[in-house]
Amino acid sequence: LTAYTGSEYQLNRKETDILIYTKLTKKAIKIAFKAHKDVKGQDGLPYICHPLHLAEQMTTEYETCAALLHDVLEDSNMTEKDLSDFPEEVIKALKLLTHDNRIAYDVYIKHLKSNPIAKAVKIADLKHNLDTSRLDRITPKVLKRNAKYRHALEILEHEGE
């Protein structure tokens, strides 16, 4: 099912819905569980379900690690130093995925396009966040947020192709 490319493992098919298990991805899972311990998502489920869902959609080892860790720097007290054992490609993607609120959201999204790992993770992240079937209630706040996410998805998938 997987092939080693010399630097990372990759799945041999486009649609996965399975998690790539390597030493590196297992480490990312453990860190994500620790970072999101006792945190609930907007759907009321343990937050870790979200990065695991994204990770299942990734096709490379590095994408899987980035998906698992995509909210760790932004939403926990973990720092880049805590992730220093991960390859540079994963760290670069995580830096791009960590939104600095001083930067306009559209500018942040456009920067993600330059990195294939960050782009793949953010597209999966936006699609999962847009899935309102996970929510018990759809509020005006959710609708406003989803409009922003749909626009971001449009930028990542289509703008400037």
Coordinates of N, CA, C and O in Angstrom, one line a residue:
L1 N 0.8 -1.2 0.0 CA 0.0 0.0 0.0 C 0.9 1.3 0.0 O 0.5 2.3 -0.5
T2 N 2.0 1.2 0.6 CA 2.9 2.4 0.7 C 4.2 2.1 0.0 O 4.6 1.0 -0.2
A3 N 4.8 3.2 -0.4 CA 6.1 3.2 -1.1 C 7.1 4.2 -0.4 O 6.6 5.2 0.0
Y4 N 8.3 3.8 -0.2 CA 9.3 4.7 0.4 C 10.0 5.4 -0.8 O 10.5 4.8 -1.7
T5 N 10.0 6.8 -0.7 CA 10.5 7.6 -1.8 C 12.0 8.0 -1.6 O 12.6 8.7 -2.4
G6 N 12.5 7.5 -0.5 CA 13.9 7.9 -0.1 C 13.9 9.0 1.0 O 14.9 9.1 1.7
S7 N 12.8 9.7 1.1 CA 12.7 10.7 2.2 C 11.5 10.5 3.0 O 11.4 10.9 4.2
E8 N 10.4 10.0 2.4 CA 9.2 9.8 3.2 C 8.3 8.7 2.6 O 8.6 8.2 1.4
Y9 N 7.3 8.2 3.3 CA 6.4 7.2 2.8 C 5.3 7.9 2.1 O 4.8 8.9 2.5
Q10 N 4.8 7.2 1.0 CA 3.6 7.8 0.3 C 2.7 6.6 0.0 O 3.1 5.5 -0.3
L11 N 1.4 6.9 0.0 CA 0.4 5.9 -0.4 C 0.4 5.8 -1.9 O 0.6 6.8 -2.6
N12 N 0.1 4.7 -2.4 CA 0.0 4.5 -3.8 C -1.3 4.8 -4.5 O -1.5 4.5 -5.6
R13 N -2.2 5.4 -3.7 CA -3.5 5.7 -4.3 C -3.9 7.1 -3.8 O -3.4 7.6 -2.8
K14 N -4.8 7.8 -4.6 CA -5.1 9.1 -4.3 C -6.1 9.3 -3.1 O -5.8 10.1 -2.2
E15 N -7.2 8.6 -3.1 CA -8.1 8.7 -1.9 C -7.7 7.6 -0.9 O -7.6 6.4 -1.2
T16 N -7.5 8.0 0.3 CA -7.0 7.1 1.3 C -8.0 6.6 2.3 O -8.3 5.5 2.4
D17 N -8.5 7.5 3.1 CA -9.4 7.2 4.3 C -8.7 6.2 5.2 O -9.4 5.4 5.9
I18 N -7.4 6.1 5.1 CA -6.7 5.3 6.1 C -5.5 6.2 6.6 O -5.1 7.0 5.9
L19 N -5.0 5.9 7.7 CA -3.9 6.7 8.3 C -2.6 6.0 8.0 O -2.5 4.8 8.0
I20 N -1.6 6.8 7.5 CA -0.3 6.2 7.3 C 0.4 6.1 8.6 O 0.6 7.0 9.4
Y21 N 0.8 4.8 9.0 CA 1.4 4.6 10.3 C 2.9 4.4 10.0 O 3.3 3.4 9.5
T22 N 3.7 5.3 10.5 CA 5.2 5.2 10.5 C 5.6 5.7 11.8 O 4.8 6.2 12.7
K23 N 6.9 5.6 12.1 CA 7.5 6.0 13.4 C 7.2 7.5 13.5 O 6.8 8.0 14.6
L24 N 7.3 8.3 12.4 CA 7.1 9.7 12.5 C 5.6 10.1 12.7 O 5.3 11.0 13.5
T25 N 4.7 9.4 12.0 CA 3.3 9.7 12.2 C 2.8 9.3 13.6 O 1.9 10.0 14.1
K26 N 3.3 8.2 14.1 CA 2.9 7.8 15.4 C 3.4 8.9 16.5 O 2.7 9.2 17.4
K27 N 4.5 9.4 16.2 CA 5.0 10.5 17.1 C 4.1 11.7 17.0 O 3.7 12.3 18.0
A28 N 3.7 12.0 15.8 CA 2.8 13.2 15.6 C 1.4 12.9 16.3 O 0.8 13.8 16.9
I29 N 0.9 11.7 16.2 CA -0.3 11.3 16.9 C -0.2 11.6 18.4 O -1.1 12.2 19.0
K30 N 0.9 11.1 19.0 CA 1.1 11.3 20.4 C 1.1 12.7 20.8 O 0.5 13.1 21.8
I31 N 1.8 13.5 20.0 CA 1.9 15.0 20.3 C 0.6 15.6 20.2 O 0.2 16.5 21.0
A32 N -0.2 15.3 19.1 CA -1.5 15.9 18.9 C -2.4 15.5 20.1 O -3.2 16.4 20.6
F33 N -2.4 14.3 20.5 CA -3.3 13.9 21.7 C -2.9 14.7 22.9 O -3.8 15.1 23.6
K34 N -1.6 14.8 23.2 CA -1.2 15.6 24.3 C -1.6 17.1 24.2 O -2.1 17.7 25.2
A35 N -1.4 17.7 23.0 CA -1.7 19.1 22.8 C -3.2 19.4 23.0 O -3.6 20.4 23.4
H36 N -4.1 18.4 22.5 CA -5.5 18.7 22.5 C -6.3 17.9 23.6 O -7.5 17.8 23.5
K37 N -5.5 17.4 24.6 CA -6.1 16.7 25.7 C -7.2 17.5 26.3 O -7.1 18.7 26.6
D38 N -8.4 16.9 26.5 CA -9.5 17.5 27.2 C -10.1 18.7 26.5 O -10.9 19.4 27.0
V39 N -9.8 18.9 25.2 CA -10.4 19.9 24.4 C -11.5 19.3 23.6 O -11.4 18.3 23.0
K40 N -12.6 20.1 23.5 CA -13.8 19.6 22.7 C -13.9 20.5 21.5 O -13.6 21.7 21.5
G41 N -14.3 19.9 20.4 CA -14.5 20.7 19.1 C -15.9 21.3 19.2 O -16.7 21.1 20.1
Q42 N -16.2 22.1 18.1 CA -17.5 22.7 18.0 C -18.6 21.7 17.9 O -19.8 22.0 18.2
D43 N -18.3 20.5 17.6 CA -19.3 19.4 17.4 C -19.5 18.7 18.8 O -20.3 17.7 18.9
G44 N -18.8 19.1 19.8 CA -18.9 18.4 21.1 C -18.1 17.2 21.3 O -18.0 16.6 22.4
L45 N -17.4 16.8 20.2 CA -16.5 15.6 20.3 C -15.1 16.0 20.7 O -14.8 17.1 20.6
P46 N -14.3 15.0 21.2 CA -12.9 15.4 21.5 C -12.3 16.0 20.3 O -12.4 15.5 19.2
Y47 N -11.6 17.1 20.5 CA -11.0 17.8 19.4 C -10.1 17.0 18.5 O -9.9 17.2 17.3
I48 N -9.4 16.0 19.1 CA -8.4 15.2 18.4 C -9.1 14.5 17.2 O -8.4 14.1 16.2
C49 N -10.4 14.3 17.2 CA -11.1 13.7 16.0 C -10.9 14.5 14.8 O -10.8 13.9 13.7
H50 N -10.7 15.8 14.9 CA -10.6 16.7 13.7 C -9.2 16.5 13.1 O -9.2 16.1 11.9
P51 N -8.1 16.6 13.8 CA -6.8 16.3 13.1 C -6.7 14.8 12.6 O -6.1 14.6 11.5
L52 N -7.3 13.9 13.3 CA -7.2 12.5 12.8 C -8.0 12.4 11.5 O -7.6 11.6 10.6
H53 N -9.2 13.0 11.4 CA -10.0 13.0 10.2 C -9.2 13.6 9.0 O -9.2 13.0 7.9
L54 N -8.5 14.7 9.3 CA -7.6 15.2 8.2 C -6.5 14.3 7.8 O -6.2 14.1 6.6
A55 N -5.9 13.7 8.8 CA -4.7 12.9 8.6 C -5.1 11.7 7.7 O -4.3 11.2 6.9
E56 N -6.3 11.1 7.9 CA -6.8 10.0 7.1 C -6.9 10.3 5.6 O -6.9 9.4 4.8
Q57 N -7.0 11.6 5.3 CA -7.1 12.0 3.9 C -5.8 12.3 3.2 O -5.8 12.5 2.0
M58 N -4.7 12.3 3.9 CA -3.4 12.7 3.3 C -2.8 11.5 2.7 O -3.1 10.4 3.0
T59 N -1.9 11.8 1.7 CA -1.3 10.7 0.9 C 0.2 10.5 1.1 O 0.8 9.6 0.6
T60 N 0.8 11.4 1.9 CA 2.2 11.2 2.2 C 2.4 11.3 3.7 O 1.6 11.8 4.5
E61 N 3.5 10.8 4.1 CA 3.9 10.8 5.6 C 4.0 12.2 6.1 O 3.5 12.5 7.2
Y62 N 4.6 13.1 5.3 CA 4.8 14.5 5.8 C 3.4 15.2 5.9 O 3.2 16.0 6.8
E63 N 2.6 15.0 4.9 CA 1.2 15.6 4.9 C 0.5 15.1 6.1 O -0.2 15.8 6.8
T64 N 0.6 13.8 6.4 CA -0.1 13.2 7.6 C 0.4 13.8 8.9 O -0.4 14.2 9.7
C65 N 1.7 14.0 9.0 CA 2.2 14.7 10.2 C 1.7 16.1 10.3 O 1.3 16.5 11.4
A66 N 1.7 16.8 9.2 CA 1.2 18.2 9.3 C -0.2 18.3 9.6 O -0.7 19.2 10.3
A67 N -1.0 17.3 9.1 CA -2.5 17.3 9.4 C -2.7 17.1 10.9 O -3.5 17.7 11.5
L68 N -2.0 16.1 11.4 CA -2.1 15.8 12.8 C -1.7 17.0 13.7 O -2.3 17.2 14.8
L69 N -0.7 17.7 13.3 CA -0.1 18.8 14.1 C -0.6 20.2 13.7 O -0.1 21.2 14.3
H70 N -1.5 20.3 12.8 CA -1.8 21.6 12.2 C -2.3 22.7 13.1 O -2.2 23.8 12.9
D71 N -2.9 22.3 14.2 CA -3.4 23.3 15.2 C -2.6 23.3 16.5 O -2.9 24.1 17.4
V72 N -1.5 22.5 16.6 CA -0.8 22.4 17.8 C -0.1 23.7 18.2 O -0.2 24.2 19.3
L73 N 0.5 24.4 17.2 CA 1.2 25.7 17.5 C 0.3 26.8 17.8 O 0.5 27.6 18.7
E74 N -0.9 26.8 17.1 CA -1.9 27.8 17.3 C -2.7 27.7 18.5 O -3.1 28.7 19.1
D75 N -3.1 26.5 18.9 CA -4.1 26.2 19.9 C -3.6 25.5 21.2 O -4.4 25.1 21.9
S76 N -2.3 25.4 21.3 CA -1.8 24.8 22.6 C -0.6 25.6 23.0 O -0.2 26.6 22.4
N77 N 0.0 25.2 24.1 CA 1.2 25.9 24.6 C 2.5 25.3 24.1 O 3.6 25.7 24.5
M78 N 2.3 24.4 23.1 CA 3.5 23.8 22.5 C 4.2 24.8 21.5 O 3.5 25.7 21.0
T79 N 5.5 24.7 21.4 CA 6.2 25.6 20.6 C 6.9 24.9 19.4 O 6.9 23.6 19.4
E80 N 7.4 25.6 18.5 CA 8.2 25.0 17.4 C 9.3 24.1 17.9 O 9.6 23.1 17.3
K81 N 9.9 24.5 19.0 CA 11.0 23.7 19.6 C 10.5 22.3 20.0 O 11.2 21.3 19.9
D82 N 9.2 22.2 20.5 CA 8.7 20.9 20.8 C 8.5 20.0 19.6 O 8.4 18.8 19.8
L83 N 8.6 20.6 18.4 CA 8.4 19.8 17.2 C 9.7 19.7 16.4 O 9.7 19.2 15.2
S84 N 10.8 20.0 17.0 CA 12.1 20.1 16.3 C 12.6 18.7 15.7 O 13.4 18.7 14.9
D85 N 12.0 17.6 16.2 CA 12.4 16.3 15.7 C 11.8 16.0 14.3 O 12.1 15.0 13.7
F86 N 10.8 16.8 13.9 CA 10.2 16.6 12.6 C 11.0 17.2 11.5 O 11.7 18.2 11.6
P87 N 10.9 16.6 10.3 CA 11.6 17.1 9.1 C 11.3 18.6 8.8 O 10.2 19.1 9.1
E88 N 12.2 19.3 8.2 CA 12.1 20.7 7.9 C 10.8 20.9 7.0 O 10.1 21.9 7.2
E89 N 10.5 20.0 6.1 CA 9.3 20.2 5.3 C 8.0 20.2 6.1 O 7.1 21.0 5.8
V90 N 7.9 19.4 7.2 CA 6.8 19.4 8.0 C 6.7 20.7 8.8 O 5.7 21.4 8.9
I91 N 7.9 21.2 9.4 CA 7.9 22.4 10.2 C 7.5 23.6 9.3 O 6.8 24.5 9.7
K92 N 8.1 23.7 8.1 CA 7.7 24.8 7.2 C 6.2 24.8 7.0 O 5.6 25.9 7.0
A93 N 5.6 23.7 6.7 CA 4.1 23.6 6.5 C 3.4 24.1 7.8 O 2.4 24.8 7.7
L94 N 3.8 23.6 8.9 CA 3.2 24.0 10.2 C 3.3 25.5 10.4 O 2.3 26.1 10.9
K95 N 4.4 26.1 10.1 CA 4.6 27.5 10.3 C 3.5 28.3 9.4 O 2.9 29.2 9.8
L96 N 3.4 27.8 8.2 CA 2.5 28.4 7.3 C 1.0 28.2 7.7 O 0.2 29.1 7.6
L97 N 0.7 27.1 8.3 CA -0.6 26.7 8.7 C -1.0 27.5 10.0 O -2.2 27.6 10.3
T98 N -0.1 28.0 10.7 CA -0.3 28.8 12.0 C -0.6 30.2 11.6 O 0.3 31.0 11.2
H99 N -1.9 30.6 11.7 CA -2.3 31.9 11.3 C -2.0 32.9 12.4 O -2.4 32.9 13.5
D100 N -1.2 33.9 12.0 CA -0.9 35.1 12.8 C -2.0 36.1 12.6 O -2.2 36.6 11.5
N101 N -2.7 36.4 13.6 CA -3.9 37.3 13.5 C -3.6 38.7 13.1 O -4.5 39.4 12.7
R102 N -2.3 39.0 13.0 CA -1.9 40.3 12.5 C -1.9 40.4 11.0 O -1.8 41.4 10.4
I103 N -2.0 39.2 10.4 CA -2.0 39.0 8.9 C -3.5 38.8 8.5 O -4.1 37.9 9.1
A104 N -3.9 39.5 7.5 CA -5.3 39.3 7.0 C -5.5 37.9 6.6 O -4.6 37.2 6.0
Y105 N -6.7 37.4 6.8 CA -6.9 35.9 6.5 C -6.7 35.6 5.1 O -6.1 34.5 4.8
D106 N -7.1 36.4 4.1 CA -6.9 36.1 2.7 C -5.4 36.0 2.4 O -5.0 35.2 1.5
V107 N -4.6 36.9 2.9 CA -3.2 36.9 2.7 C -2.6 35.6 3.3 O -1.8 35.0 2.6
Y108 N -3.0 35.2 4.5 CA -2.6 34.0 5.1 C -2.9 32.8 4.2 O -2.1 31.9 3.9
I109 N -4.1 32.7 3.6 CA -4.5 31.6 2.7 C -3.7 31.6 1.5 O -3.2 30.6 1.0
K110 N -3.5 32.8 0.9 CA -2.7 32.9 -0.3 C -1.2 32.4 -0.1 O -0.6 31.7 -1.0
H111 N -0.7 32.6 1.1 CA 0.7 32.2 1.4 C 0.7 30.6 1.4 O 1.8 30.0 1.1
L112 N -0.4 30.0 1.8 CA -0.4 28.5 1.9 C -0.2 27.9 0.5 O 0.3 26.7 0.4
K113 N -0.6 28.6 -0.5 CA -0.6 28.0 -1.9 C 0.8 27.7 -2.3 O 1.0 26.8 -3.2
S114 N 1.8 28.3 -1.7 CA 3.2 28.1 -2.1 C 3.8 26.8 -1.6 O 4.9 26.4 -2.0
N115 N 3.1 26.1 -0.6 CA 3.6 24.9 0.0 C 2.6 23.8 -0.2 O 1.5 23.8 0.4
P116 N 3.0 22.8 -1.0 CA 2.0 21.7 -1.3 C 1.5 21.0 0.0 O 0.3 20.6 0.0
I117 N 2.3 20.8 1.0 CA 1.9 20.1 2.2 C 0.9 21.0 2.9 O -0.2 20.5 3.3
A118 N 1.2 22.2 3.1 CA 0.3 23.1 3.8 C -1.0 23.3 3.1 O -2.1 23.3 3.7
K119 N -0.9 23.4 1.8 CA -2.1 23.5 0.9 C -3.0 22.3 1.1 O -4.3 22.5 1.3
A120 N -2.5 21.1 1.0 CA -3.3 19.9 1.1 C -4.0 19.8 2.5 O -5.2 19.5 2.5
V121 N -3.3 20.2 3.5 CA -3.8 20.1 4.9 C -4.9 21.1 5.0 O -6.0 20.9 5.5
K122 N -4.7 22.4 4.5 CA -5.7 23.4 4.7 C -6.9 23.1 3.9 O -8.0 23.4 4.4
I123 N -6.8 22.6 2.7 CA -8.0 22.2 2.0 C -8.8 21.2 2.7 O -10.1 21.4 2.9
A124 N -8.2 20.2 3.3 CA -8.9 19.2 4.1 C -9.5 19.8 5.3 O -10.7 19.5 5.7
D125 N -8.8 20.7 5.9 CA -9.2 21.4 7.2 C -10.5 22.3 6.9 O -11.5 22.2 7.6
L126 N -10.5 23.0 5.8 CA -11.6 23.9 5.4 C -12.8 23.0 5.1 O -13.9 23.3 5.5
K127 N -12.6 21.9 4.4 CA -13.8 21.1 4.0 C -14.4 20.5 5.2 O -15.6 20.4 5.3
H128 N -13.6 20.0 6.2 CA -14.1 19.4 7.4 C -14.8 20.5 8.2 O -15.9 20.3 8.8
N129 N -14.2 21.7 8.3 CA -14.9 22.8 9.1 C -16.2 23.2 8.4 O -17.1 23.7 9.1
L130 N -16.3 23.1 7.1 CA -17.5 23.5 6.4 C -18.6 22.4 6.6 O -19.8 22.7 6.2
D131 N -18.3 21.3 7.1 CA -19.3 20.2 7.2 C -20.2 20.4 8.4 O -19.9 20.1 9.5
T132 N -21.3 21.1 8.1 CA -22.3 21.4 9.2 C -23.1 20.3 9.7 O -23.7 20.4 10.7
S133 N -23.0 19.1 9.1 CA -23.7 17.9 9.6 C -23.1 17.5 10.9 O -23.7 16.8 11.7
R134 N -21.8 17.9 11.2 CA -21.2 17.6 12.5 C -21.8 18.4 13.7 O -21.6 18.0 14.8
L135 N -22.5 19.5 13.4 CA -22.9 20.4 14.4 C -24.4 20.1 14.8 O -25.2 19.8 14.0
D136 N -24.7 20.4 16.1 CA -26.0 20.2 16.6 C -26.9 21.4 16.1 O -28.1 21.2 15.9
R137 N -26.3 22.6 16.0 CA -27.0 23.8 15.7 C -26.2 24.6 14.7 O -25.0 24.7 14.8
I138 N -26.9 25.2 13.7 CA -26.2 26.1 12.8 C -26.6 27.5 13.1 O -27.8 27.9 12.9
T139 N -25.7 28.3 13.7 CA -26.0 29.6 14.1 C -25.6 30.7 13.1 O -24.8 30.3 12.2
P140 N -26.0 31.9 13.2 CA -25.5 32.9 12.3 C -23.9 33.0 12.3 O -23.3 33.3 11.3
K141 N -23.3 32.8 13.5 CA -21.9 32.8 13.6 C -21.3 31.7 12.7 O -20.3 31.9 12.0
V142 N -21.9 30.5 12.7 CA -21.4 29.4 11.9 C -21.5 29.8 10.4 O -20.6 29.5 9.6
L143 N -22.6 30.4 10.0 CA -22.9 30.7 8.6 C -21.9 31.8 8.2 O -21.3 31.7 7.0
K144 N -21.6 32.7 9.0 CA -20.6 33.8 8.7 C -19.2 33.2 8.5 O -18.5 33.4 7.6
R145 N -18.8 32.3 9.5 CA -17.5 31.6 9.4 C -17.4 30.8 8.1 O -16.4 30.8 7.5
N146 N -18.5 30.1 7.8 CA -18.5 29.2 6.6 C -18.3 30.0 5.3 O -17.7 29.5 4.4
A147 N -18.9 31.2 5.3 CA -18.7 32.0 4.1 C -17.2 32.3 3.9 O -16.7 32.3 2.8
K148 N -16.6 32.7 5.0 CA -15.1 32.9 5.0 C -14.3 31.7 4.5 O -13.4 31.8 3.7
Y149 N -14.7 30.5 5.1 CA -14.1 29.3 4.7 C -14.3 28.9 3.3 O -13.4 28.4 2.6
R150 N -15.5 29.1 2.7 CA -15.8 28.8 1.3 C -14.9 29.7 0.4 O -14.4 29.2 -0.6
H151 N -14.8 31.0 0.8 CA -13.9 31.9 0.0 C -12.5 31.4 0.0 O -11.8 31.4 -1.0
A152 N -12.0 31.0 1.2 CA -10.6 30.5 1.3 C -10.4 29.2 0.5 O -9.4 29.1 -0.2
L153 N -11.4 28.3 0.5 CA -11.3 27.1 -0.3 C -11.2 27.4 -1.8 O -10.5 26.8 -2.5
E154 N -12.0 28.4 -2.2 CA -12.0 28.8 -3.6 C -10.6 29.3 -4.0 O -10.1 29.0 -5.1
I155 N -10.0 30.1 -3.1 CA -8.6 30.6 -3.3 C -7.7 29.5 -3.5 O -6.9 29.4 -4.4
L156 N -7.7 28.5 -2.6 CA -6.8 27.4 -2.6 C -7.0 26.5 -3.8 O -6.0 25.9 -4.3
E157 N -8.2 26.2 -4.1 CA -8.5 25.2 -5.2 C -8.5 25.8 -6.6 O -8.2 25.1 -7.5
H158 N -8.8 27.1 -6.7 CA -9.0 27.6 -8.1 C -8.2 28.9 -8.5 O -7.8 29.0 -9.6
E159 N -8.1 29.8 -7.6 CA -7.6 31.1 -7.9 C -6.1 31.0 -8.4 O -5.3 30.4 -7.7
G160 N -5.8 31.6 -9.5 CA -4.5 31.7 -10.0 C -3.9 30.4 -10.6 O -2.7 30.1 -10.6
E161 N -4.8 29.5 -11.0 CA -4.3 28.2 -11.5 C -3.7 28.4 -12.9 O -4.0 29.2 -13.6

